[in-house]
Amino acid sequence: MQRSSRSKFLLAVTGLVAVGALAGCASGGEPTATETVTAPAQSPSAPSSSSASSSSATPSSGSSASAGTGSGSSGSGSSGSAAGSRCAASSLAASIEPGSGGAAGSVIVHLALRNTGSTTCTLQGWPGVSFVGGGNGTQIGAAATQEKSSPHPTVTLAPGKTAVSPLKIVQAGNYSKADCSPKTPDGFRVYPPGSKQSLFVQDTDYQACSSADASLLSVQALVPEGQATS
C-alpha cells in the first residue's frame, strides 16, 4: 500500500513537471511570435527615414531656387544689358566746352561726353563732377550738386556723337579766403551716369575751394549736343 501511494505521488509530480514544460514551450513560442510582429511594425520607420532624406533634399532644392534667383538676377542684369547699351566710361571722352557764359560771380560751361566707341550707346541723367588736384586725383572741396529740375532725356549717341551737360562754376572769390581755402585744381573728375569708373578733364582755368562748405559746382542732366538751354 505504501509503495502504491508513493508511486501515485511520483506520477502526479511527473505530470505537473510535464505540464510545466509544455507551458514553458508555449510561453517560449510567444516571444518569437511577438518578435515576428515587432519586426514588421518597425518597417514604417524606414519610410520615415526616407522622408527625412527627402526633406533634407528640400533645402537643397531651396538652394537651387536661390541659385535660380541668382541667375534670375543676372538675367535682370542682362535685361540691364538692354541697359547694357549704356555708354561705358571706357568708350567716352570728356572735355569742357564753352557754354552760355553765366552770370556775375559764376560761369556756365558745357561738360561734353563724346562716344569714342564703335557702337551706338546711351546716356541718361546727371554726371558726377568734382575738382581734383595734387597730381594724384585727390578730390578738392565738395562734389557738384545735381540740378534735378533740369530735363533728363535718354540721349542716344552714335559713334563720334556728343552729349553735353551744363556745368555752373561759382567763382571761388565769392567766398572769403578763410571760408574757401582756395586752391588751383588739376582739372575735373567726371563720372558718367550709372558708372563707377571716372574720366579726367585737365583744366587749370578755375579756382577750387578746399573747404567742402564752399559749394562751387552744380550740374544739369545730359542732353544732345546743341540742345542745352544754358
mmCIF file of C-alpha atoms in Angstrom:
data_model
loop_
_atom_site.group_PDB
_atom_site.id
_atom_site.type_symbol
_atom_site.label_atom_id
_atom_site.label_comp_id
_atom_site.label_asym_id
_atom_site.label_seq_id
_atom_site.Cartn_x
_atom_site.Cartn_y
_atom_site.Cartn_z
ATOM 1 C CA MET A 1 0.000 0.000 0.000
ATOM 2 C CA GLN A 2 2.701 2.449 0.845
ATOM 3 C CA ARG A 3 4.545 1.677 -2.329
ATOM 4 C CA SER A 4 1.411 2.226 -4.330
ATOM 5 C CA SER A 5 0.748 5.643 -2.711
ATOM 6 C CA ARG A 6 4.335 6.736 -3.340
ATOM 7 C CA SER A 7 4.031 5.707 -6.975
ATOM 8 C CA LYS A 8 0.863 7.753 -7.369
ATOM 9 C CA PHE A 9 2.637 10.733 -5.804
ATOM 10 C CA LEU A 10 5.596 10.391 -8.186
ATOM 11 C CA LEU A 11 3.239 10.114 -11.137
ATOM 12 C CA ALA A 12 1.404 13.223 -10.005
ATOM 13 C CA VAL A 13 4.701 15.193 -9.667
ATOM 14 C CA THR A 14 5.902 13.942 -13.037
ATOM 15 C CA GLY A 15 2.608 15.034 -14.572
ATOM 16 C CA LEU A 16 2.988 18.517 -13.098
ATOM 17 C CA VAL A 17 6.569 18.773 -14.416
ATOM 18 C CA ALA A 18 5.403 17.765 -17.889
ATOM 19 C CA VAL A 19 2.606 20.327 -17.829
ATOM 20 C CA GLY A 20 5.126 22.984 -16.700
ATOM 21 C CA ALA A 21 7.472 22.027 -19.513
ATOM 22 C CA LEU A 22 4.669 22.247 -22.037
ATOM 23 C CA ALA A 23 3.666 25.654 -20.654
ATOM 24 C CA GLY A 24 7.317 26.751 -20.882
ATOM 25 C CA CYS A 25 7.395 25.700 -24.551
ATOM 26 C CA ALA A 26 4.203 27.583 -25.220
ATOM 27 C CA SER A 27 5.449 30.683 -23.457
ATOM 28 C CA GLY A 28 8.819 30.348 -25.271
ATOM 29 C CA GLY A 29 6.949 30.426 -28.607
ATOM 30 C CA GLU A 30 5.058 33.599 -27.779
ATOM 31 C CA PRO A 31 8.114 35.909 -27.667
ATOM 32 C CA THR A 32 9.078 34.585 -31.067
ATOM 33 C CA ALA A 33 5.666 35.488 -32.375
ATOM 34 C CA THR A 34 5.983 38.878 -30.696
ATOM 35 C CA GLU A 35 9.367 39.491 -32.315
ATOM 36 C CA THR A 36 7.900 38.463 -35.654
ATOM 37 C CA VAL A 37 5.138 41.012 -35.209
ATOM 38 C CA THR A 38 7.520 43.657 -33.904
ATOM 39 C CA ALA A 39 9.861 43.486 -36.932
ATOM 40 C CA PRO A 40 7.194 44.451 -39.483
ATOM 41 C CA ALA A 41 5.976 47.094 -37.051
ATOM 42 C CA GLN A 42 9.413 48.755 -37.356
ATOM 43 C CA SER A 43 9.279 48.753 -41.150
ATOM 44 C CA PRO A 44 7.237 52.030 -41.278
ATOM 45 C CA SER A 45 10.233 53.717 -39.673
ATOM 46 C CA ALA A 46 12.170 53.118 -42.904
ATOM 47 C CA PRO A 47 9.819 55.336 -44.929
ATOM 48 C CA SER A 48 10.119 57.806 -42.083
ATOM 49 C CA SER A 49 13.833 57.977 -42.569
ATOM 50 C CA SER A 50 13.461 58.242 -46.332
ATOM 51 C CA SER A 51 11.042 61.085 -45.832
ATOM 52 C CA ALA A 52 13.690 62.721 -43.689
ATOM 53 C CA SER A 53 16.061 62.423 -46.596
ATOM 54 C CA SER A 54 13.541 63.868 -48.932
ATOM 55 C CA SER A 55 13.032 66.739 -46.522
ATOM 56 C CA SER A 56 16.784 67.199 -46.424
ATOM 57 C CA ALA A 57 16.555 67.344 -50.198
ATOM 58 C CA THR A 58 14.096 70.207 -49.859
ATOM 59 C CA PRO A 59 16.714 72.656 -48.605
ATOM 60 C CA SER A 60 18.962 71.754 -51.465
ATOM 61 C CA SER A 61 16.160 72.302 -53.859
ATOM 62 C CA GLY A 62 15.679 75.560 -51.951
ATOM 63 C CA SER A 63 19.321 76.318 -52.638
ATOM 64 C CA SER A 64 18.704 75.557 -56.284
ATOM 65 C CA ALA A 65 15.845 78.006 -56.155
ATOM 66 C CA SER A 66 18.218 80.531 -54.722
ATOM 67 C CA ALA A 67 20.675 79.809 -57.459
ATOM 68 C CA GLY A 68 17.803 80.279 -59.864
ATOM 69 C CA THR A 69 17.121 83.621 -58.252
ATOM 70 C CA GLY A 70 20.785 84.467 -58.653
ATOM 71 C CA SER A 71 20.689 83.567 -62.293
ATOM 72 C CA GLY A 72 17.434 85.498 -62.475
ATOM 73 C CA SER A 73 19.286 88.452 -61.162
ATOM 74 C CA SER A 74 21.994 88.006 -63.704
ATOM 75 C CA GLY A 75 19.149 87.684 -66.177
ATOM 76 C CA SER A 76 17.890 91.022 -64.981
ATOM 77 C CA GLY A 77 21.467 92.170 -65.365
ATOM 78 C CA SER A 78 21.218 91.070 -68.941
ATOM 79 C CA SER A 79 17.896 92.795 -69.328
ATOM 80 C CA GLY A 80 20.049 95.521 -67.866
ATOM 81 C CA SER A 81 22.108 94.745 -70.904
ATOM 82 C CA ALA A 82 19.202 96.302 -72.662
ATOM 83 C CA ALA A 83 20.569 98.988 -70.420
ATOM 84 C CA GLY A 84 23.856 97.339 -71.363
ATOM 85 C CA SER A 85 23.712 99.669 -74.340
ATOM 86 C CA ARG A 86 24.568 102.354 -71.774
ATOM 87 C CA CYS A 87 27.833 104.086 -72.652
ATOM 88 C CA ALA A 88 30.769 102.757 -70.640
ATOM 89 C CA ALA A 89 33.375 105.211 -69.362
ATOM 90 C CA SER A 90 35.957 103.370 -71.479
ATOM 91 C CA SER A 91 34.090 104.361 -74.655
ATOM 92 C CA LEU A 92 33.741 108.049 -73.760
ATOM 93 C CA ALA A 93 35.989 111.109 -73.894
ATOM 94 C CA ALA A 94 35.227 114.111 -71.683
ATOM 95 C CA SER A 95 36.016 117.771 -72.303
ATOM 96 C CA ILE A 96 34.974 121.254 -71.170
ATOM 97 C CA GLU A 97 33.414 123.372 -73.922
ATOM 98 C CA PRO A 98 32.180 126.986 -73.899
ATOM 99 C CA GLY A 99 28.628 127.386 -72.574
ATOM 100 C CA SER A 100 26.295 130.322 -72.146
ATOM 101 C CA GLY A 101 28.856 132.377 -70.206
ATOM 102 C CA GLY A 102 26.878 132.511 -66.958
ATOM 103 C CA ALA A 103 26.092 135.431 -64.684
ATOM 104 C CA ALA A 104 28.125 137.692 -62.403
ATOM 105 C CA GLY A 105 30.178 135.672 -59.984
ATOM 106 C CA SER A 106 29.816 132.399 -61.925
ATOM 107 C CA VAL A 107 30.355 130.855 -65.330
ATOM 108 C CA ILE A 108 28.417 128.144 -67.174
ATOM 109 C CA VAL A 109 30.414 125.760 -69.354
ATOM 110 C CA HIS A 110 29.388 122.571 -71.118
ATOM 111 C CA LEU A 111 30.769 119.271 -69.911
ATOM 112 C CA ALA A 112 30.861 117.223 -73.126
ATOM 113 C CA LEU A 113 30.915 113.407 -73.335
ATOM 114 C CA ARG A 114 31.741 112.033 -76.788
ATOM 115 C CA ASN A 115 31.204 108.443 -77.881
ATOM 116 C CA THR A 116 34.649 107.210 -78.956
ATOM 117 C CA GLY A 117 33.470 103.601 -79.343
ATOM 118 C CA SER A 118 32.405 101.776 -82.489
ATOM 119 C CA THR A 119 28.789 101.095 -81.429
ATOM 120 C CA THR A 120 25.810 103.265 -80.530
ATOM 121 C CA CYS A 121 25.184 103.659 -76.783
ATOM 122 C CA THR A 122 23.006 105.725 -74.453
ATOM 123 C CA LEU A 123 23.409 108.157 -71.569
ATOM 124 C CA GLN A 124 20.694 109.325 -69.208
ATOM 125 C CA GLY A 125 20.837 111.551 -66.137
ATOM 126 C CA TRP A 126 23.401 113.619 -64.292
ATOM 127 C CA PRO A 127 27.174 113.068 -64.358
ATOM 128 C CA GLY A 128 29.158 113.201 -61.131
ATOM 129 C CA VAL A 129 31.658 116.076 -61.206
ATOM 130 C CA SER A 130 34.301 117.350 -58.787
ATOM 131 C CA PHE A 131 37.558 119.308 -58.785
ATOM 132 C CA VAL A 132 40.691 117.176 -58.319
ATOM 133 C CA GLY A 133 44.336 118.065 -57.742
ATOM 134 C CA GLY A 134 47.594 117.211 -56.052
ATOM 135 C CA GLY A 135 48.787 115.397 -59.168
ATOM 136 C CA ASN A 136 47.072 112.232 -57.931
ATOM 137 C CA GLY A 137 43.346 112.819 -58.446
ATOM 138 C CA THR A 138 42.566 113.835 -54.859
ATOM 139 C CA GLN A 139 39.141 115.484 -54.685
ATOM 140 C CA ILE A 140 39.152 119.162 -53.738
ATOM 141 C CA GLY A 141 36.101 120.503 -51.925
ATOM 142 C CA ALA A 142 32.508 119.449 -52.460
ATOM 143 C CA ALA A 143 31.292 117.494 -55.493
ATOM 144 C CA ALA A 144 28.828 119.207 -57.841
ATOM 145 C CA THR A 145 25.204 119.363 -56.763
ATOM 146 C CA GLN A 146 22.768 117.962 -59.330
ATOM 147 C CA GLU A 147 20.026 120.240 -60.610
ATOM 148 C CA LYS A 148 17.191 117.721 -60.504
ATOM 149 C CA SER A 149 14.658 120.087 -62.075
ATOM 150 C CA SER A 150 16.555 120.028 -65.391
ATOM 151 C CA PRO A 151 15.261 117.818 -68.273
ATOM 152 C CA HIS A 152 16.945 114.377 -68.267
ATOM 153 C CA PRO A 153 16.139 112.580 -71.523
ATOM 154 C CA THR A 154 17.830 109.383 -72.676
ATOM 155 C CA VAL A 155 20.490 110.533 -75.124
ATOM 156 C CA THR A 156 21.388 108.056 -77.871
ATOM 157 C CA LEU A 157 24.964 108.515 -79.049
ATOM 158 C CA ALA A 158 26.120 107.101 -82.362
ATOM 159 C CA PRO A 159 29.908 106.716 -82.659
ATOM 160 C CA GLY A 160 31.505 110.165 -82.709
ATOM 161 C CA LYS A 161 28.400 111.937 -81.327
ATOM 162 C CA THR A 162 28.364 114.078 -78.163
ATOM 163 C CA ALA A 163 26.075 114.724 -75.186
ATOM 164 C CA VAL A 164 26.515 117.863 -73.087
ATOM 165 C CA SER A 165 25.749 118.770 -69.509
ATOM 166 C CA PRO A 166 25.675 122.462 -68.475
ATOM 167 C CA LEU A 167 28.075 122.915 -65.552
ATOM 168 C CA LYS A 168 27.871 126.034 -63.406
ATOM 169 C CA ILE A 169 31.136 127.068 -61.713
ATOM 170 C CA VAL A 170 30.870 129.703 -58.991
ATOM 171 C CA GLN A 171 33.972 131.877 -58.617
ATOM 172 C CA ALA A 172 35.998 130.981 -55.533
ATOM 173 C CA GLY A 173 36.460 134.753 -54.951
ATOM 174 C CA ASN A 174 32.805 134.903 -53.841
ATOM 175 C CA TYR A 175 33.988 133.373 -50.564
ATOM 176 C CA SER A 176 36.493 134.725 -48.075
ATOM 177 C CA LYS A 177 39.868 133.011 -48.057
ATOM 178 C CA ALA A 178 39.099 131.638 -44.609
ATOM 179 C CA ASP A 179 35.813 130.108 -45.798
ATOM 180 C CA CYS A 180 37.208 128.844 -49.106
ATOM 181 C CA SER A 181 40.905 127.945 -48.690
ATOM 182 C CA PRO A 182 41.394 128.459 -52.467
ATOM 183 C CA LYS A 183 43.448 126.006 -54.476
ATOM 184 C CA THR A 184 44.228 125.643 -58.169
ATOM 185 C CA PRO A 185 42.987 122.198 -59.308
ATOM 186 C CA ASP A 186 44.479 119.942 -61.971
ATOM 187 C CA GLY A 187 41.035 119.631 -63.529
ATOM 188 C CA PHE A 188 37.779 117.704 -63.111
ATOM 189 C CA ARG A 189 36.878 114.128 -62.282
ATOM 190 C CA VAL A 190 33.751 113.078 -64.194
ATOM 191 C CA TYR A 191 31.590 110.010 -63.600
ATOM 192 C CA PRO A 192 29.219 109.245 -66.500
ATOM 193 C CA PRO A 193 25.692 108.456 -65.224
ATOM 194 C CA GLY A 194 25.490 104.967 -63.716
ATOM 195 C CA SER A 195 29.264 104.401 -63.957
ATOM 196 C CA LYS A 196 31.729 103.571 -61.194
ATOM 197 C CA GLN A 197 34.619 104.462 -63.489
ATOM 198 C CA SER A 198 35.599 108.074 -63.958
ATOM 199 C CA LEU A 199 37.168 110.276 -66.607
ATOM 200 C CA PHE A 200 39.639 113.136 -66.084
ATOM 201 C CA VAL A 201 39.431 116.509 -67.791
ATOM 202 C CA GLN A 202 42.595 118.566 -67.391
ATOM 203 C CA ASP A 203 41.709 122.211 -66.773
ATOM 204 C CA THR A 204 43.520 124.756 -64.596
ATOM 205 C CA ASP A 205 41.410 127.791 -65.574
ATOM 206 C CA TYR A 206 39.307 127.768 -62.409
ATOM 207 C CA GLN A 207 39.932 128.091 -58.695
ATOM 208 C CA ALA A 208 38.594 125.456 -56.330
ATOM 209 C CA CYS A 209 37.771 125.775 -52.633
ATOM 210 C CA SER A 210 39.364 123.208 -50.355
ATOM 211 C CA SER A 211 36.536 123.691 -47.849
ATOM 212 C CA ALA A 212 33.596 121.392 -48.569
ATOM 213 C CA ASP A 213 31.296 124.079 -47.116
ATOM 214 C CA ALA A 214 32.011 126.353 -50.076
ATOM 215 C CA SER A 215 29.926 124.772 -52.851
ATOM 216 C CA LEU A 216 31.175 125.904 -56.279
ATOM 217 C CA LEU A 217 29.813 123.350 -58.760
ATOM 218 C CA SER A 218 26.299 122.468 -59.940
ATOM 219 C CA VAL A 219 25.466 120.291 -62.941
ATOM 220 C CA GLN A 220 22.422 119.716 -65.137
ATOM 221 C CA ALA A 221 21.457 116.449 -66.834
ATOM 222 C CA LEU A 222 22.963 115.400 -70.139
ATOM 223 C CA VAL A 223 21.191 116.409 -73.353
ATOM 224 C CA PRO A 224 22.121 116.020 -77.037
ATOM 225 C CA GLU A 225 24.724 118.485 -78.268
ATOM 226 C CA GLY A 226 23.084 121.714 -79.407
ATOM 227 C CA GLN A 227 20.023 121.263 -77.163
ATOM 228 C CA ALA A 228 21.371 122.701 -73.887
ATOM 229 C CA THR A 229 19.318 125.645 -72.675
ATOM 230 C CA SER A 230 22.174 127.258 -70.749
#
